[in-house]
Coordinates of C-alpha atoms in Angstrom, one line a residue:
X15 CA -21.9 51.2 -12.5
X16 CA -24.8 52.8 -14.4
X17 CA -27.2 55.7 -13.4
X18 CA -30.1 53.2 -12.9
X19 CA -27.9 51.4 -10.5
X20 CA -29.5 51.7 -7.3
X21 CA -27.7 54.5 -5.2
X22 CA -28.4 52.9 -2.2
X23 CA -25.1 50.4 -2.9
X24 CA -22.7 53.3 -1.9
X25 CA -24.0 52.9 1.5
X26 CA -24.2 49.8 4.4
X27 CA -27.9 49.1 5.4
X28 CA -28.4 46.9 8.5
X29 CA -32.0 47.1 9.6
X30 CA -34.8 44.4 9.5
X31 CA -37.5 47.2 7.7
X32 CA -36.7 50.3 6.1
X33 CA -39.4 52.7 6.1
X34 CA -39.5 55.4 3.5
X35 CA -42.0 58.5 3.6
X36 CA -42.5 61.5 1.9
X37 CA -40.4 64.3 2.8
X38 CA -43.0 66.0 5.1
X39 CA -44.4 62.2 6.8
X40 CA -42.3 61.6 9.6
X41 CA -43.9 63.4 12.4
X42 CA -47.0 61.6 11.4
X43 CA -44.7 57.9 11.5
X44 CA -44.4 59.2 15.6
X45 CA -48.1 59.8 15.6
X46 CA -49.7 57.1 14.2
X47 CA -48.1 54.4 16.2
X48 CA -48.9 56.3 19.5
X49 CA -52.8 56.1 18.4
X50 CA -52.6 52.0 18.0
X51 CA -51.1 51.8 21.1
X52 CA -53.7 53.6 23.0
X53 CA -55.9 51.4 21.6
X54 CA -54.6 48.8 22.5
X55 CA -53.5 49.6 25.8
X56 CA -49.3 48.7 25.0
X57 CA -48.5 51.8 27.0
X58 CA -46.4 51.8 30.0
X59 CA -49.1 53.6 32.6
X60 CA -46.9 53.3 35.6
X61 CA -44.0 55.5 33.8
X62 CA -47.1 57.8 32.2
X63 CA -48.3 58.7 35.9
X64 CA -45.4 58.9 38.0
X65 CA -42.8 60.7 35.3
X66 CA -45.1 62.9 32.9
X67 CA -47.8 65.1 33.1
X68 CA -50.4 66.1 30.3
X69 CA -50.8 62.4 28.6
X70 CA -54.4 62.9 28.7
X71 CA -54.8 65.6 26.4
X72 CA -52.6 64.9 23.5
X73 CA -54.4 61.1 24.1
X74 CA -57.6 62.7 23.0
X75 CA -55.7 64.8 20.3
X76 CA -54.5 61.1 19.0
X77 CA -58.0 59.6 19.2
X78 CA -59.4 62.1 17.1
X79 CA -61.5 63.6 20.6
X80 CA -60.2 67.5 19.8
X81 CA -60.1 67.7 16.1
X82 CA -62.4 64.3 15.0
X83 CA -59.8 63.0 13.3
X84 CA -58.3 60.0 14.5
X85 CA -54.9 59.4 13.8
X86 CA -54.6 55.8 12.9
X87 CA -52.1 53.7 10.7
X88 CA -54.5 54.1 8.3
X89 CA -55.2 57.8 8.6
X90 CA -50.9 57.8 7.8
X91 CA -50.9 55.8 5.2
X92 CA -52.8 58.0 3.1
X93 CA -50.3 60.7 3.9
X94 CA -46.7 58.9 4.0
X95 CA -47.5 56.1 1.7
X96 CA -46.3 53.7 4.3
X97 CA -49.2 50.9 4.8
X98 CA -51.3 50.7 7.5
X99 CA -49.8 47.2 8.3
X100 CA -45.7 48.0 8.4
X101 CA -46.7 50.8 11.1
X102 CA -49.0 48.6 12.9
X103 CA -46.1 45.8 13.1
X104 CA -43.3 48.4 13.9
X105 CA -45.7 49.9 16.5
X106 CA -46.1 46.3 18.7
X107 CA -42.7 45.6 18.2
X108 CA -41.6 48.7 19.8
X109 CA -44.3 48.4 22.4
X110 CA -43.1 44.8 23.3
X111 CA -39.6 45.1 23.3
X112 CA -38.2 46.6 26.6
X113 CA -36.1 48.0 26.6
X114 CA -35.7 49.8 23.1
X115 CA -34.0 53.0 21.8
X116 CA -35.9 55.1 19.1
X117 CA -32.8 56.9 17.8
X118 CA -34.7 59.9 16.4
X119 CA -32.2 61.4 13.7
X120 CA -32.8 65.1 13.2
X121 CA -33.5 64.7 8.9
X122 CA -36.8 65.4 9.4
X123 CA -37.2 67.7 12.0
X124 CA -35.4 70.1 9.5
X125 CA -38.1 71.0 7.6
X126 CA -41.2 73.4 8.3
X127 CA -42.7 72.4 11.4
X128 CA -40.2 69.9 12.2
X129 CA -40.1 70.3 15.4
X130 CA -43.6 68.1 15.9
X131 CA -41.4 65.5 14.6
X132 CA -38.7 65.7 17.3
X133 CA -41.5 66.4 20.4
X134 CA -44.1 63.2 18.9
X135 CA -40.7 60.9 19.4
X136 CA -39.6 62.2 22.6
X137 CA -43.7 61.2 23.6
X138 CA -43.3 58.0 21.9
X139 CA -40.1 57.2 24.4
X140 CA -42.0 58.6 27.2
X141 CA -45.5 56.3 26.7
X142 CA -43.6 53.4 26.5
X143 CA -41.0 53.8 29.5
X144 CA -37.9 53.7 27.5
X145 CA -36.5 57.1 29.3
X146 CA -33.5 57.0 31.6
X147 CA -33.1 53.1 31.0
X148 CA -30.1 51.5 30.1
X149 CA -30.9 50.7 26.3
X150 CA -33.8 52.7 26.1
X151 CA -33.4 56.0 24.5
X152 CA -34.8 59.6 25.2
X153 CA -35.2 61.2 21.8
X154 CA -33.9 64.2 21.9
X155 CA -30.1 66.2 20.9
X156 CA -28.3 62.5 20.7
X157 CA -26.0 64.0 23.7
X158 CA -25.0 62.1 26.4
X159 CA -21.3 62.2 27.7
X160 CA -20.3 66.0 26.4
X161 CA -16.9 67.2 26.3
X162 CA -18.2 70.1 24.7
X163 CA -19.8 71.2 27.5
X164 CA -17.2 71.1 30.4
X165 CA -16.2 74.2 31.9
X166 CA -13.4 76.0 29.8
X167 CA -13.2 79.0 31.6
X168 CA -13.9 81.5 28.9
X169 CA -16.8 83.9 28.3
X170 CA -17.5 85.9 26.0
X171 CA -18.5 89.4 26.2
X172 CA -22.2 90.5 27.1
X173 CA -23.9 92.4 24.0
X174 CA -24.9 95.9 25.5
X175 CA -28.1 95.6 22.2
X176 CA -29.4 93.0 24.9
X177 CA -29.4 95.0 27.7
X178 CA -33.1 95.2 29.3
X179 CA -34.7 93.7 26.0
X180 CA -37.7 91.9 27.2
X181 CA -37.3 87.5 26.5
X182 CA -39.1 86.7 23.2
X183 CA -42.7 85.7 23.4
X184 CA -42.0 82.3 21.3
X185 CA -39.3 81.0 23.6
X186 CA -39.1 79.0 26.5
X187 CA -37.7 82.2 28.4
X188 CA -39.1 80.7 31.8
X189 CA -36.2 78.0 32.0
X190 CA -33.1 78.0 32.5
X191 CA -30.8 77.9 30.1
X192 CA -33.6 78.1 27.9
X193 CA -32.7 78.9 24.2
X194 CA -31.8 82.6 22.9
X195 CA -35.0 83.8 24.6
X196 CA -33.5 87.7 24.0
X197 CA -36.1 89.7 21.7
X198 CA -32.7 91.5 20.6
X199 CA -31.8 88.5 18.9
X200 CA -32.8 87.3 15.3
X201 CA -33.3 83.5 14.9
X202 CA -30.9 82.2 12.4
X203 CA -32.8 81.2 9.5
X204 CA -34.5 85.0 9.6
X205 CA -31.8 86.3 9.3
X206 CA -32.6 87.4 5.6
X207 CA -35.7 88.4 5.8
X208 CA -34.8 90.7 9.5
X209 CA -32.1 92.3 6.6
X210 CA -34.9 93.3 4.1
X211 CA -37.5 94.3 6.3
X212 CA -36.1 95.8 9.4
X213 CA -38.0 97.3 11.8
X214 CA -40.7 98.2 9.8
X215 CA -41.2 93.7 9.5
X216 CA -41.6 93.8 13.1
X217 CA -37.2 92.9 13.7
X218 CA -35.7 95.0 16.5
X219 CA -33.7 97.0 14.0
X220 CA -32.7 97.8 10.7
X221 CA -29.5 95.8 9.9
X222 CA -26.6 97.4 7.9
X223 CA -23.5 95.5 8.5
X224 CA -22.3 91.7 8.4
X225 CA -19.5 90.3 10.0
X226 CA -19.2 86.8 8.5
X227 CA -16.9 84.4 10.8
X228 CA -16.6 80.3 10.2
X229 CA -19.6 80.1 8.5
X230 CA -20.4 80.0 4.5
X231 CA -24.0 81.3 5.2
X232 CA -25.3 81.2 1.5
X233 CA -24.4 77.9 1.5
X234 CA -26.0 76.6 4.6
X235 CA -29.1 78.5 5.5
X236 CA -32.6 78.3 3.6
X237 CA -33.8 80.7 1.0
X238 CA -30.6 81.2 -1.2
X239 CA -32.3 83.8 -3.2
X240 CA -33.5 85.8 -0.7
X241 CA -30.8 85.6 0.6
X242 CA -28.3 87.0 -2.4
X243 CA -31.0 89.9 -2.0
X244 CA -30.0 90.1 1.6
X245 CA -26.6 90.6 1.0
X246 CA -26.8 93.1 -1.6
X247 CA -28.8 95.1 0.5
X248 CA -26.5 95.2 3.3
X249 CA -23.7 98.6 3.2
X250 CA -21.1 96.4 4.5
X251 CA -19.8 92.9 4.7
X252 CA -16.6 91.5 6.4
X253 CA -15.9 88.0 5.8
X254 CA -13.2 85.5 7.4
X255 CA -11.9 82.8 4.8
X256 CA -9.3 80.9 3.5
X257 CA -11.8 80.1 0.0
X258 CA -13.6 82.4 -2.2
X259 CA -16.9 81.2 -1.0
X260 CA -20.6 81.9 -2.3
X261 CA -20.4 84.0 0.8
X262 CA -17.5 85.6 0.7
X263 CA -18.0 86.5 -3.1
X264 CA -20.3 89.5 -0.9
X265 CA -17.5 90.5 1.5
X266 CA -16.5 94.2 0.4
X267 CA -13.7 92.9 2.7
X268 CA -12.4 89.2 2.9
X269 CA -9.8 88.7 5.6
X270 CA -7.3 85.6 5.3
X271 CA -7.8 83.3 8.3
X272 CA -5.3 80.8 8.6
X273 CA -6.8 76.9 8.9
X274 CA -6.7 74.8 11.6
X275 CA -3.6 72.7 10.1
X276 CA -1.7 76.2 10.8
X277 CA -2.7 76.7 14.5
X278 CA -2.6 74.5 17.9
X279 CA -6.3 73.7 19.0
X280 CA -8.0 71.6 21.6
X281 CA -11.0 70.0 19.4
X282 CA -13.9 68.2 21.3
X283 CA -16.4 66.1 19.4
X284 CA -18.9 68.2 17.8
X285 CA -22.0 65.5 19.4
X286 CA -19.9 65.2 22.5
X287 CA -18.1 61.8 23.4
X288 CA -15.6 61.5 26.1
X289 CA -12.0 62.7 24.2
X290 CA -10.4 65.7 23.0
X291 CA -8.4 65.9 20.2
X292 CA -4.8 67.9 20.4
X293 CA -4.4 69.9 16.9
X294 CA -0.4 70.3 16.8
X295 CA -0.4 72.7 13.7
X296 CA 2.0 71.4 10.8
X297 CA 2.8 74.8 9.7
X298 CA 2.7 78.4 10.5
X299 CA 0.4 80.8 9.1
X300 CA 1.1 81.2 5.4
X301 CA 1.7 84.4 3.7
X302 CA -0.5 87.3 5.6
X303 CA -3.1 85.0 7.1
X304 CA -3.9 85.1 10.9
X305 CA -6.1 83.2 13.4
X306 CA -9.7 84.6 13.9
X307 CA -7.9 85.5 17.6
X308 CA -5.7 87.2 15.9
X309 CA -7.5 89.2 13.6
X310 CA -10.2 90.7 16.2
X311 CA -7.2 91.1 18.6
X312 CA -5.9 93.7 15.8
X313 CA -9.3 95.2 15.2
X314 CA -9.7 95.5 18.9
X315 CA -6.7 97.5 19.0
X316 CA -7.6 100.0 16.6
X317 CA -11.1 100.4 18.0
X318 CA -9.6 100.6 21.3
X319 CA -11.3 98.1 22.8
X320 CA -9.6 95.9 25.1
X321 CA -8.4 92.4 23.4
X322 CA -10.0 89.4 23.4
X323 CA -8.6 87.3 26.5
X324 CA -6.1 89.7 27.6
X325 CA -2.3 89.6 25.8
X326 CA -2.6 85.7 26.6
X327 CA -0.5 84.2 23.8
X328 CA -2.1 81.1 22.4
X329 CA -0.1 78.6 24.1
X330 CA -1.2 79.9 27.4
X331 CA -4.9 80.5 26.9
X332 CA -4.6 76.5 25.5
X333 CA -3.2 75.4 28.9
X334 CA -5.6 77.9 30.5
X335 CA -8.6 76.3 29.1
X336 CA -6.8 72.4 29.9
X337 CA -6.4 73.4 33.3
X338 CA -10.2 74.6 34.0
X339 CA -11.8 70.9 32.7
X340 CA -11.8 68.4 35.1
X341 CA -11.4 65.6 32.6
X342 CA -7.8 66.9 31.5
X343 CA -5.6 65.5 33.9
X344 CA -2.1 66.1 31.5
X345 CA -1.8 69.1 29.4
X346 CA 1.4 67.9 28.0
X347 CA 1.1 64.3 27.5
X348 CA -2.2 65.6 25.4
X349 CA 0.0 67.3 23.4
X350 CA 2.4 64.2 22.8
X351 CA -0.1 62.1 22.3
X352 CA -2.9 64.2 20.5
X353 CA -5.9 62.9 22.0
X354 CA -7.3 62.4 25.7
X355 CA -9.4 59.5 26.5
X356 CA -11.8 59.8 28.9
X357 CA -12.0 56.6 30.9
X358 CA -16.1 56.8 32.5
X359 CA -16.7 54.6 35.5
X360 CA -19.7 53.8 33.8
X361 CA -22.6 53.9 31.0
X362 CA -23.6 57.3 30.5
X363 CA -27.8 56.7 30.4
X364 CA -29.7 60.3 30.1
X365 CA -32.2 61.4 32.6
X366 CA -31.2 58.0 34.5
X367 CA -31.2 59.8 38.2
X368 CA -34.5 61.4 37.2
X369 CA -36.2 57.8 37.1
X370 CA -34.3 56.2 39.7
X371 CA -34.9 59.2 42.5
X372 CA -37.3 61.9 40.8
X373 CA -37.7 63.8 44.0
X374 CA -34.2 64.8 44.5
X375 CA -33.8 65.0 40.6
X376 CA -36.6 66.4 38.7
X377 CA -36.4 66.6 34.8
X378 CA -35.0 70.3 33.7
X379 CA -39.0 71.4 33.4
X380 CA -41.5 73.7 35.1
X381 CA -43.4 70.7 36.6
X382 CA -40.3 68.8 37.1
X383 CA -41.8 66.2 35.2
X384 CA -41.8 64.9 31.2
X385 CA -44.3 67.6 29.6
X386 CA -46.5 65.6 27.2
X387 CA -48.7 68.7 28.0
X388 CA -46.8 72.2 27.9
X389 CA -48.6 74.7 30.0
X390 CA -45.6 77.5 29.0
X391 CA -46.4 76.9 25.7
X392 CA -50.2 76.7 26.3
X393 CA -49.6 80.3 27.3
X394 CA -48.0 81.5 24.4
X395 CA -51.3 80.8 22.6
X396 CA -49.5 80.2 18.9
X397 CA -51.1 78.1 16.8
X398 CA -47.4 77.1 15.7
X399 CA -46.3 75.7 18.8
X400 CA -49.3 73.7 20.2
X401 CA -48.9 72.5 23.4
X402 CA -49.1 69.1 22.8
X403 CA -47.1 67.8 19.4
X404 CA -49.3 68.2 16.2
X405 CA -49.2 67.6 12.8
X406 CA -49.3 70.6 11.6
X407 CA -49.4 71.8 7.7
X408 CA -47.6 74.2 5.9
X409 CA -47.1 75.8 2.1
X410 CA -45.1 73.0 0.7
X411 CA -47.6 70.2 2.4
X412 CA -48.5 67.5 -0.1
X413 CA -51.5 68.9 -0.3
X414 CA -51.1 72.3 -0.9
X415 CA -51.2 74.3 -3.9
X416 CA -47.9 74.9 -4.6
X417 CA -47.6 71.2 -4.5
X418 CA -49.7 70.7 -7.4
X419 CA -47.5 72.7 -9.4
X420 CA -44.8 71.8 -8.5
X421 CA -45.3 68.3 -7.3
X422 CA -41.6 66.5 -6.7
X423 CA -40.2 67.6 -3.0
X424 CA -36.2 69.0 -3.1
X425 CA -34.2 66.8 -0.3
X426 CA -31.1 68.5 0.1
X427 CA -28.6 65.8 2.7
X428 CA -25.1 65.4 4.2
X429 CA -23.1 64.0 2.0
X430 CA -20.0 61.8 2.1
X431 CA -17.6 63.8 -0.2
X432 CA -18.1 67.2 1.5
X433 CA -18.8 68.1 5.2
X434 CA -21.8 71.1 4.8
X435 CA -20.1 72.7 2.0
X436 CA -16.1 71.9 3.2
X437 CA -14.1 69.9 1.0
X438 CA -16.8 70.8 -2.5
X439 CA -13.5 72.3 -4.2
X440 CA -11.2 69.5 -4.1
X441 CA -11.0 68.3 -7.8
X442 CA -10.5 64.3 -6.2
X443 CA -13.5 64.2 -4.3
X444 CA -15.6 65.9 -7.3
X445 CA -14.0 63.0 -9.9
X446 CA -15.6 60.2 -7.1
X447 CA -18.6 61.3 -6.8
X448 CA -19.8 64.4 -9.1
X449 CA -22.7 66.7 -7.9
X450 CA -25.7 65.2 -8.7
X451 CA -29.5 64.8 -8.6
X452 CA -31.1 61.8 -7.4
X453 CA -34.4 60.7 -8.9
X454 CA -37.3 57.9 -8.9
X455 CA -37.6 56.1 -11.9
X456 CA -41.3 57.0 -11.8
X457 CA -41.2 60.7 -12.1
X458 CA -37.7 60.5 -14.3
X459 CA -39.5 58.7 -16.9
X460 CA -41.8 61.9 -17.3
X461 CA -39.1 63.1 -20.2
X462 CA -39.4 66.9 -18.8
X463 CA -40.6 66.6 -14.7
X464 CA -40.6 70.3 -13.9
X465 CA -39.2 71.5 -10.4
X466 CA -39.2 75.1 -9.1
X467 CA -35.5 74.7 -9.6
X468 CA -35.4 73.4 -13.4
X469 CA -36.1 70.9 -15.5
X470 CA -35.2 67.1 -16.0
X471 CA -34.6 65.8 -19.6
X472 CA -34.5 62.5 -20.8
X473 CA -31.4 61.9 -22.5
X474 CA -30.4 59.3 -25.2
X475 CA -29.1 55.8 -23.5
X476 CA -31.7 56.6 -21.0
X477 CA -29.5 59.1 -18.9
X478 CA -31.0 62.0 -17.5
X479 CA -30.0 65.5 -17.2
X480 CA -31.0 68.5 -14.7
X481 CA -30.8 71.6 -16.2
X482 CA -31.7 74.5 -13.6
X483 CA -33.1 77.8 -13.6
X484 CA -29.7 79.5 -12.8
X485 CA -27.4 79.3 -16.1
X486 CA -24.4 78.8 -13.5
X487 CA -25.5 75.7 -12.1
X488 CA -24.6 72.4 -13.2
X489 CA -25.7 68.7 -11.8
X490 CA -26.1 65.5 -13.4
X491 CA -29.1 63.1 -12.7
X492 CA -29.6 59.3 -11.4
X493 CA -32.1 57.5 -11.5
X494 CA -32.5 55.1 -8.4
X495 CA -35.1 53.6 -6.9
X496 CA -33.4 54.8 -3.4
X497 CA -35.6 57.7 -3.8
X498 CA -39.1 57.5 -2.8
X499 CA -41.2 58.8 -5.4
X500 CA -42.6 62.4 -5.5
X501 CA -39.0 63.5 -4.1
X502 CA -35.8 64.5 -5.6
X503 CA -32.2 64.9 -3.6
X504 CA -29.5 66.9 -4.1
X505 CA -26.5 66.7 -1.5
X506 CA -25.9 70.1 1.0
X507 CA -22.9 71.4 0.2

């Protein structure tokens, strides 16, 4: 196989149309079809009236009523690249087709103002009556049946820093179960910047310590070089591993955890599905590593804190947690077997009593209905987080300065020789598939495109070659026209 091969061959495609935008297009791929349906009257009114409230307003948002601006296939293919007529054909055969599932994946709501991306499909469902159908689809965490979620009988320990802190202003505090809605908490991809700035940036206080557990944060989160500053900053960093990690490179202590092949476990789907997975470890711990139980049990001691579920030994807090979920019937023929299937009586479909009986079930909102229109959000009065789902710019929009100058867009993605940055050391997996940068033929025939991250060269026999900014870096280059032009990927990990 050469690097001009098209990359796409490593993977099985089975769709009818493959749409392809630019990196920062897909909330406006949920809007545009939402304007030619209003149009043309291919929305479900009956589900509109009786399940959501608000459709009205982000209908004159849409028809260009709020901002003159109508949002129309046309108005998105100037934006995406995707014509006018794929989105008009993809938005009557959705409209026609009942039921249908829009299986929103969560690619593009990772990026700045994402989360218009995730609440435009979720409105899409809604206009359209595919919600709490069987078939139909409600767009949102792709959760349905979650063995995650059962009852384990665990809890963890209240943080006394949390005590009387008033709920952030930019959160959904007035739910229930709303998300992290403490002002003593620090969303996760500020964490950085809450390190260099402290209080005086506005961040309840001035961080000094990091205690680093399953996570290879360097790695993972946004802003690499900020975050390096980050961690120099910091006076102290504790780190559990069983690798010599970007992250752990920062740990003034790095303390051996042992890996799950050395422990007994009870793993349930990440996504949720109904099973559990029995871990029966192969070994025991080697040389002087311990379970992260372990290790905060011993810290615990010497702190004098109490320890973390009492002097239960691991065996019994396993059979603890079994015996608390009503969907483990047999502890011990789980651990014979290693896995429990979960027979269901039938199809799980989400927000299915909502639609069938609404007044004994309203949705989890403050109207009880779908909120097209947020009024909680209306009140936070954020430009950010409109009430009704926007397209909203940013700093690295195509049209924005910093787009001119640097004008490809970095896609970093899951990959299949790594999971998140698990797996990047084993020499095997490196030989299949080497690191590499993917490129359109377009912008790799300019012989030196220029990224904020390095440069690409054009090599003899028509290879390329990345070379980036940091002189520890290395990545190869393909050329493929599985990337859409004006981006560039490189695999997470």
């Amino acid at each position: 196989m050469t690097d001009r091969t098209e990359r796409r061959l490593a993977q099985a495609f089975l769709v009818a149309v493959m749409l392809v935008a630019i990196g920062w297009g897909y909330v406006i791929l949920t809007t545009a079809p939402t304007s030619y349906r209003i149009t043309e009257d291919m929305v479900d009114r009956a589900f509109i009236e009786k399940y959501t409230v608000g459709f009205e307003k982000y209908r004159d948002y849409i028809l260009g009523h709020e901002d003159g601006e109508p949002k129309t296939p046309k108005w998105a293919e100037e934006i995406t690249t995707v014509p006018a007529e794929t989105i008009i054909t993809l938005a009557r055969e959705y409209a026609l087709s009942k039921p249908a599932a829009l299986i929103a994946g969560w690619g593009p709501a990772r990026a700045a103002r994402g989360e218009q991306y995730s609440r435009a499909a979720n409105v899409l469902t809604a206009i359209t009556g595919n919600i709490g159908i069987d078939g139909g689809y409600a767009s949102g965490f792709m959760r349905a049946y979650s063995s995650r979620e059962t009852a384990s009988g665990t809890h963890g320990s209240r943080n006394p820093v949390e005590k009387d802190a008033p709920p952030r202003k930019n959160s959904l505090y007035k739910l229930r179960g709303g998300t992290n809605p403490n002002s003593a908490r620090i969303h996760s991809a500020k964490v950085y910047d809450a390190i260099l700035r402290g209080r005086a940036g506005g961040y309840p206080t001035d961080l000094k310590m990091a205690y680093v557990v399953a996570s290879n944060h360097l790695n993972q989160h946004p802003n690499v070089r900020r975050g390096v500053e980050a961690f120099k900053a910091l006076e102290f960093v504790v780190v559990h591993e069983q690798f010599m990690t970007p992250t752990a490179k920062f740990g003034d202590i790095v303390l051996p955890v042992n890996t799950f092949m050395e422990r007994n476990d009870i793993a349930p789907p990440w996504l949720g599905s109904p099973y559990y997975i029995y871990l029966n470890k192969a070994v025991d711990s080697l040389f002087e590593s311990k379970s992260d139980l372990d290790i905060v049990r011993e810290l615990s001691k010497k702190l004098g804190l109490p320890p973390g579920l009492g002097a239960m030994k691991e065996e019994d807090i396993l059979r603890t947690i079994a015996g608390r979920r009503d969907d483990i019937s047999d502890y011990e023929q789980m651990k014979r077997d290693g896995v429990v299937k979960i027979k269901l009586s039938e199809l799980v479909v989400s927000f299915k009593e909502q639609v069938e009986n609404p007044d004994s079930n309203p949705f989890p909102t403050l109207s009880g209905k779908i909120e097209i229109y947020c009024e909680h959000l209306a009140e936070m009065d954020n430009p950010l987080l409109p009430p009704i789902p926007k397209y909203l710019t940013h700093s690295e929009s195509y049209d924005s300065p910093l787009a001119a100058k640097y004008p490809l867009q970095l896609l970093t993605t899951h990959y299949k020789t790594r999971a998140h940055s698990t797996w990047h050391n084993v020499p095997w997996l490196q030989e299949i598939e080497p690191h590499s940068v993917w490129i359109n033929p377009v912008d790799a025939e300019n012989a030196a495109s220029k990224t904020e991250f390095g440069y690409m060269y054009l090599m003899t026999g028509g290879k390329y070659a990345f070379r980036p900014k940091s002189p520890s870096a290395s990545c190869r280059a393909w050329s493929t026209s599985a990337r859409v032009h004006g981006t560039i990927r490189m695999n997470k990990g």
